């Protein structure tokens, strides 16, 4: 066990002994459009068990399917922790002071994709074509629209039609049934889709922003925020927590701070 994590555990041991740190369940809020709460809880089981052990308090997942409800519950401070795309975390920061403490390494960007057989190979080839985005409020859609604005492209005039789908599965289905010529999704799914035989080209890519982010409710003690951050950055070394990384394909967490999101907040005009 590394020294920083060990120091965090000692600190938490002191905190849990204090009267104000009574034993109660800490909820980790997750927003997921499609999967059942049971499936989401199973995916996070190793990680929440690890955090429960570190914090000496039960940590459980609470899944919310609707993004508006997710942020509404964040505003009411129902979650001790949140793990979500950074745009949602920054909205929760504005609404209720949630503070990012750790994130998945790397970046998320929006990719404009087309089937190789379509002949759409360059951005100018997309003009007059049918385009499909994910949910209008999703971060990837907002990144894509910001990229189009930077190029002075009005989707309503540039494309033959504009459609919005609930999630990336909707984009994949639209490609399958030839409902769209161009689809916009997280560039991270491109390799997965091509490995499944879709044969897509990446036509254009938006600016990248920080990856999925873990935040702690702002009114919790700074010592707790630091201890959670240290625990997460050591999670890939814990045998129980490692199941989360196996389930998702992510490798680890790294430290995050508000400064990491400054450019993204401006880009997406998050208020």
Tab-separated table of C-alpha atoms in Angstrom:
chain	number	residue	atom	x	y	z
A	1	UNK	CA	0.000	0.000	0.000
A	2	UNK	CA	1.477	3.393	-0.951
A	3	UNK	CA	2.256	5.962	1.748
A	4	UNK	CA	-0.386	8.530	0.628
A	5	UNK	CA	-3.176	5.959	0.765
A	6	UNK	CA	-1.944	4.708	4.156
A	7	UNK	CA	-1.965	8.265	5.535
A	8	UNK	CA	-5.503	8.729	4.201
A	9	UNK	CA	-6.671	5.569	5.950
A	10	UNK	CA	-5.159	6.706	9.254
A	11	UNK	CA	-6.912	10.070	8.875
A	12	UNK	CA	-10.221	8.379	8.172
A	13	UNK	CA	-9.759	6.161	11.197
A	14	UNK	CA	-9.525	9.297	13.315
A	15	UNK	CA	-12.564	10.873	11.650
A	16	UNK	CA	-14.887	7.905	12.042
A	17	UNK	CA	-14.227	7.982	15.773
A	18	UNK	CA	-15.656	11.497	15.976
A	19	UNK	CA	-19.329	11.912	17.004
A	20	UNK	CA	-20.175	13.952	13.884
A	21	UNK	CA	-19.088	11.120	11.603
A	22	UNK	CA	-21.867	8.700	12.504
A	23	UNK	CA	-22.310	5.445	10.615
A	24	UNK	CA	-24.729	5.939	7.742
A	25	UNK	CA	-24.923	4.907	4.115
A	26	UNK	CA	-23.116	7.083	1.595
A	27	UNK	CA	-24.751	7.055	-1.829
A	28	UNK	CA	-22.799	7.180	-5.069
A	29	UNK	CA	-25.042	8.711	-7.743
A	30	UNK	CA	-24.793	7.227	-11.238
A	31	UNK	CA	-26.840	8.324	-14.248
A	32	UNK	CA	-27.519	5.536	-16.746
A	33	UNK	CA	-30.135	5.769	-19.496
A	34	UNK	CA	-30.741	2.081	-20.161
A	35	UNK	CA	-29.361	-0.385	-17.662
A	36	UNK	CA	-31.239	-1.563	-14.606
A	37	UNK	CA	-30.066	-0.453	-11.144
A	38	UNK	CA	-29.089	-4.063	-10.392
A	39	UNK	CA	-26.728	-4.255	-13.377
A	40	UNK	CA	-25.151	-0.880	-12.581
A	41	UNK	CA	-24.699	-1.820	-8.911
A	42	UNK	CA	-23.036	-5.074	-9.973
A	43	UNK	CA	-20.600	-3.224	-12.236
A	44	UNK	CA	-19.590	-0.935	-9.359
A	45	UNK	CA	-19.741	-3.592	-6.629
A	46	UNK	CA	-15.978	-4.056	-6.271
A	47	UNK	CA	-15.327	-0.315	-6.209
A	48	UNK	CA	-18.087	0.496	-3.705
A	49	UNK	CA	-17.001	-2.384	-1.465
A	50	UNK	CA	-13.477	-1.009	-1.522
A	51	UNK	CA	-14.684	2.512	-0.675
A	52	UNK	CA	-16.884	1.095	2.101
A	53	UNK	CA	-13.855	-0.623	3.569
A	54	UNK	CA	-11.709	2.513	3.323
A	55	UNK	CA	-14.367	4.885	4.679
A	56	UNK	CA	-15.660	2.412	7.267
A	57	UNK	CA	-19.198	3.266	6.180
A	58	UNK	CA	-21.455	1.551	3.629
A	59	UNK	CA	-21.195	2.998	0.130
A	60	UNK	CA	-24.039	2.072	-2.223
A	61	UNK	CA	-24.921	2.968	-5.789
A	62	UNK	CA	-28.086	4.910	-6.567
A	63	UNK	CA	-28.920	4.822	-10.276
A	64	UNK	CA	-30.989	7.523	-11.971
A	65	UNK	CA	-32.018	7.128	-15.614
A	66	UNK	CA	-33.179	10.673	-16.351
A	67	UNK	CA	-30.434	13.307	-16.467
A	68	UNK	CA	-32.719	16.108	-15.223
A	69	UNK	CA	-33.719	14.013	-12.213
A	70	UNK	CA	-30.074	13.140	-11.605
A	71	UNK	CA	-29.120	16.811	-11.381
A	72	UNK	CA	-32.243	17.613	-9.359
A	73	UNK	CA	-31.235	15.011	-6.766
A	74	UNK	CA	-27.687	16.381	-6.802
A	75	UNK	CA	-29.097	19.844	-6.098
A	76	UNK	CA	-30.865	18.370	-3.075
A	77	UNK	CA	-27.512	16.831	-2.002
A	78	UNK	CA	-28.904	13.290	-1.994
A	79	UNK	CA	-25.557	11.900	-3.111
A	80	UNK	CA	-22.364	11.909	-1.088
A	81	UNK	CA	-20.520	11.134	-4.318
A	82	UNK	CA	-21.199	11.439	-8.033
A	83	UNK	CA	-19.500	9.691	-10.942
A	84	UNK	CA	-20.498	11.066	-14.323
A	85	UNK	CA	-19.380	12.859	-17.487
A	86	UNK	CA	-17.585	16.088	-16.526
A	87	UNK	CA	-20.345	18.315	-17.928
A	88	UNK	CA	-22.775	16.856	-15.374
A	89	UNK	CA	-20.226	17.173	-12.593
A	90	UNK	CA	-19.674	20.837	-13.449
A	91	UNK	CA	-23.430	21.443	-13.463
A	92	UNK	CA	-23.625	19.744	-10.055
A	93	UNK	CA	-20.775	21.971	-8.927
A	94	UNK	CA	-22.757	25.060	-9.915
A	95	UNK	CA	-25.989	23.709	-8.384
A	96	UNK	CA	-24.722	22.273	-5.116
A	97	UNK	CA	-20.948	22.602	-4.816
A	98	UNK	CA	-19.891	19.051	-5.761
A	99	UNK	CA	-16.117	19.001	-6.172
A	100	UNK	CA	-14.156	16.782	-8.585
A	101	UNK	CA	-11.510	14.716	-6.810
A	102	UNK	CA	-10.580	12.021	-9.342
A	103	UNK	CA	-11.115	11.157	-12.994
A	104	UNK	CA	-10.449	8.456	-15.535
A	105	UNK	CA	-7.216	9.289	-17.416
A	106	UNK	CA	-7.541	10.568	-20.963
A	107	UNK	CA	-10.187	12.655	-22.681
A	108	UNK	CA	-13.676	12.383	-24.168
A	109	UNK	CA	-14.411	13.854	-27.582
A	110	UNK	CA	-17.271	13.753	-30.061
A	111	UNK	CA	-16.638	11.891	-33.298
A	112	UNK	CA	-18.506	12.419	-36.561
A	113	UNK	CA	-18.624	8.947	-38.121
A	114	UNK	CA	-19.882	7.406	-41.352
A	115	UNK	CA	-19.928	3.938	-42.849
A	116	UNK	CA	-16.931	3.357	-45.109
A	117	UNK	CA	-19.301	2.290	-47.881
A	118	UNK	CA	-21.064	5.694	-47.796
A	119	UNK	CA	-18.247	7.539	-49.553
A	120	UNK	CA	-18.251	10.188	-46.817
A	121	UNK	CA	-14.579	10.688	-46.041
A	122	UNK	CA	-14.070	14.413	-45.340
A	123	UNK	CA	-16.028	17.067	-43.391
A	124	UNK	CA	-17.234	18.728	-46.586
A	125	UNK	CA	-18.751	15.389	-47.662
A	126	UNK	CA	-21.229	15.631	-44.773
A	127	UNK	CA	-23.071	18.578	-46.310
A	128	UNK	CA	-26.624	17.669	-47.323
A	129	UNK	CA	-26.476	14.341	-45.483
A	130	UNK	CA	-28.648	12.975	-42.677
A	131	UNK	CA	-26.982	13.280	-39.258
A	132	UNK	CA	-27.827	11.652	-35.944
A	133	UNK	CA	-26.777	12.847	-32.480
A	134	UNK	CA	-27.328	11.325	-29.063
A	135	UNK	CA	-29.574	13.075	-26.518
A	136	UNK	CA	-29.613	16.859	-27.015
A	137	UNK	CA	-28.392	17.449	-23.450
A	138	UNK	CA	-25.592	14.877	-23.553
A	139	UNK	CA	-22.034	16.135	-23.288
A	140	UNK	CA	-20.951	14.468	-26.540
A	141	UNK	CA	-23.774	16.176	-28.460
A	142	UNK	CA	-22.899	19.516	-26.862
A	143	UNK	CA	-19.235	19.046	-27.805
A	144	UNK	CA	-20.240	18.245	-31.386
A	145	UNK	CA	-22.515	21.271	-31.658
A	146	UNK	CA	-19.789	23.510	-30.210
A	147	UNK	CA	-17.405	22.187	-32.854
A	148	UNK	CA	-19.907	22.913	-35.623
A	149	UNK	CA	-20.443	26.442	-34.272
A	150	UNK	CA	-16.676	27.044	-34.333
A	151	UNK	CA	-16.769	26.180	-38.050
A	152	UNK	CA	-19.810	28.438	-38.603
A	153	UNK	CA	-21.986	25.461	-39.492
A	154	UNK	CA	-25.701	25.607	-38.703
A	155	UNK	CA	-26.864	21.968	-38.505
A	156	UNK	CA	-30.425	22.866	-39.550
A	157	UNK	CA	-29.145	24.352	-42.815
A	158	UNK	CA	-26.034	22.268	-43.458
A	159	UNK	CA	-27.549	18.780	-43.137
A	160	UNK	CA	-30.503	17.268	-44.957
A	161	UNK	CA	-31.997	16.174	-41.641
A	162	UNK	CA	-31.024	16.209	-37.971
A	163	UNK	CA	-32.144	13.477	-35.563
A	164	UNK	CA	-31.497	12.901	-31.867
A	165	UNK	CA	-31.334	9.449	-30.313
A	166	UNK	CA	-31.480	8.440	-26.661
A	167	UNK	CA	-27.943	7.062	-26.525
A	168	UNK	CA	-25.120	5.541	-28.587
A	169	UNK	CA	-27.102	2.331	-29.080
A	170	UNK	CA	-29.674	4.441	-30.924
A	171	UNK	CA	-26.921	5.742	-33.225
A	172	UNK	CA	-25.729	2.194	-33.944
A	173	UNK	CA	-29.299	1.092	-34.728
A	174	UNK	CA	-29.815	4.105	-37.009
A	175	UNK	CA	-26.697	3.133	-38.952
A	176	UNK	CA	-27.901	-0.466	-39.180
A	177	UNK	CA	-31.246	0.511	-40.703
A	178	UNK	CA	-29.724	3.282	-42.872
A	179	UNK	CA	-31.686	6.044	-41.135
A	180	UNK	CA	-28.625	8.307	-40.987
A	181	UNK	CA	-25.533	8.923	-43.095
A	182	UNK	CA	-23.448	10.481	-40.306
A	183	UNK	CA	-23.567	9.582	-36.629
A	184	UNK	CA	-22.061	11.477	-33.711
A	185	UNK	CA	-20.857	9.543	-30.667
A	186	UNK	CA	-18.031	9.359	-28.166
A	187	UNK	CA	-14.920	8.561	-30.221
A	188	UNK	CA	-14.194	5.812	-27.702
A	189	UNK	CA	-16.900	3.599	-29.247
A	190	UNK	CA	-15.398	3.694	-32.755
A	191	UNK	CA	-12.949	0.849	-32.206
A	192	UNK	CA	-15.594	-1.217	-30.419
A	193	UNK	CA	-18.088	-0.749	-33.240
A	194	UNK	CA	-15.502	-1.553	-35.916
A	195	UNK	CA	-14.460	-4.654	-34.014
A	196	UNK	CA	-18.120	-5.672	-34.191
A	197	UNK	CA	-18.102	-5.347	-37.967
A	198	UNK	CA	-19.605	-1.879	-38.564
A	199	UNK	CA	-16.646	-0.563	-40.631
A	200	UNK	CA	-16.896	3.157	-39.821
A	201	UNK	CA	-14.663	6.077	-40.746
A	202	UNK	CA	-13.928	8.927	-38.345
A	203	UNK	CA	-14.713	12.059	-40.387
A	204	UNK	CA	-14.187	14.806	-37.810
A	205	UNK	CA	-13.440	15.042	-34.102
A	206	UNK	CA	-14.290	17.723	-31.530
A	207	UNK	CA	-12.004	19.148	-28.887
A	208	UNK	CA	-11.323	16.751	-26.043
A	209	UNK	CA	-12.433	17.315	-22.460
A	210	UNK	CA	-11.635	15.466	-19.214
A	211	UNK	CA	-12.948	11.935	-18.886
A	212	UNK	CA	-15.547	10.515	-16.468
A	213	UNK	CA	-15.194	12.290	-13.147
A	214	UNK	CA	-15.734	11.326	-9.505
A	215	UNK	CA	-16.948	14.178	-7.290
A	216	UNK	CA	-17.567	14.576	-3.559
A	217	UNK	CA	-20.325	16.691	-2.032
A	218	UNK	CA	-18.851	20.077	-1.226
A	219	UNK	CA	-20.018	20.269	2.382
A	220	UNK	CA	-18.138	17.122	3.419
A	221	UNK	CA	-14.851	17.767	5.270
A	222	UNK	CA	-11.761	18.432	3.158
A	223	UNK	CA	-10.099	15.495	4.869
A	224	UNK	CA	-12.768	13.192	3.466
A	225	UNK	CA	-12.344	14.588	-0.044
A	226	UNK	CA	-8.601	14.033	0.167
A	227	UNK	CA	-8.990	10.533	1.549
A	228	UNK	CA	-11.477	9.555	-1.189
A	229	UNK	CA	-9.169	10.968	-3.868
A	230	UNK	CA	-6.235	9.004	-2.475
A	231	UNK	CA	-8.318	5.843	-2.221
A	232	UNK	CA	-9.481	6.131	-5.831
A	233	UNK	CA	-5.976	6.695	-7.201
A	234	UNK	CA	-4.971	3.490	-5.422
A	235	UNK	CA	-8.082	1.530	-6.430
A	236	UNK	CA	-6.383	-0.267	-9.326
A	237	UNK	CA	-4.031	-1.880	-6.798
A	238	UNK	CA	-6.868	-3.286	-4.672
A	239	UNK	CA	-7.996	-6.829	-5.544
A	240	UNK	CA	-11.668	-6.115	-4.871
A	241	UNK	CA	-11.771	-2.751	-6.684
A	242	UNK	CA	-9.990	-4.222	-9.699
A	243	UNK	CA	-13.255	-5.828	-10.808
A	244	UNK	CA	-14.546	-2.353	-11.765
A	245	UNK	CA	-11.637	-1.842	-14.153
A	246	UNK	CA	-12.116	-5.317	-15.642
A	247	UNK	CA	-15.826	-4.619	-16.183
A	248	UNK	CA	-15.323	-1.241	-17.854
A	249	UNK	CA	-11.966	-1.474	-19.606
A	250	UNK	CA	-10.661	1.588	-17.748
A	251	UNK	CA	-7.218	1.291	-16.178
A	252	UNK	CA	-7.193	3.599	-13.155
A	253	UNK	CA	-8.151	6.944	-11.637
A	254	UNK	CA	-6.036	10.069	-11.452
A	255	UNK	CA	-6.354	13.175	-9.272
A	256	UNK	CA	-8.755	15.863	-10.523
A	257	UNK	CA	-9.395	19.460	-9.522
A	258	UNK	CA	-11.703	22.267	-10.648
A	259	UNK	CA	-8.879	23.785	-12.682
A	260	UNK	CA	-8.958	20.772	-15.020
A	261	UNK	CA	-12.455	21.763	-16.206
A	262	UNK	CA	-11.987	25.490	-16.737
A	263	UNK	CA	-11.717	25.272	-20.538
A	264	UNK	CA	-14.620	22.829	-20.803
A	265	UNK	CA	-16.910	25.089	-18.742
A	266	UNK	CA	-16.188	27.937	-21.160
A	267	UNK	CA	-16.543	25.740	-24.251
A	268	UNK	CA	-19.931	24.379	-23.224
A	269	UNK	CA	-21.056	27.609	-21.507
A	270	UNK	CA	-21.969	25.794	-18.292
A	271	UNK	CA	-23.676	28.132	-15.846
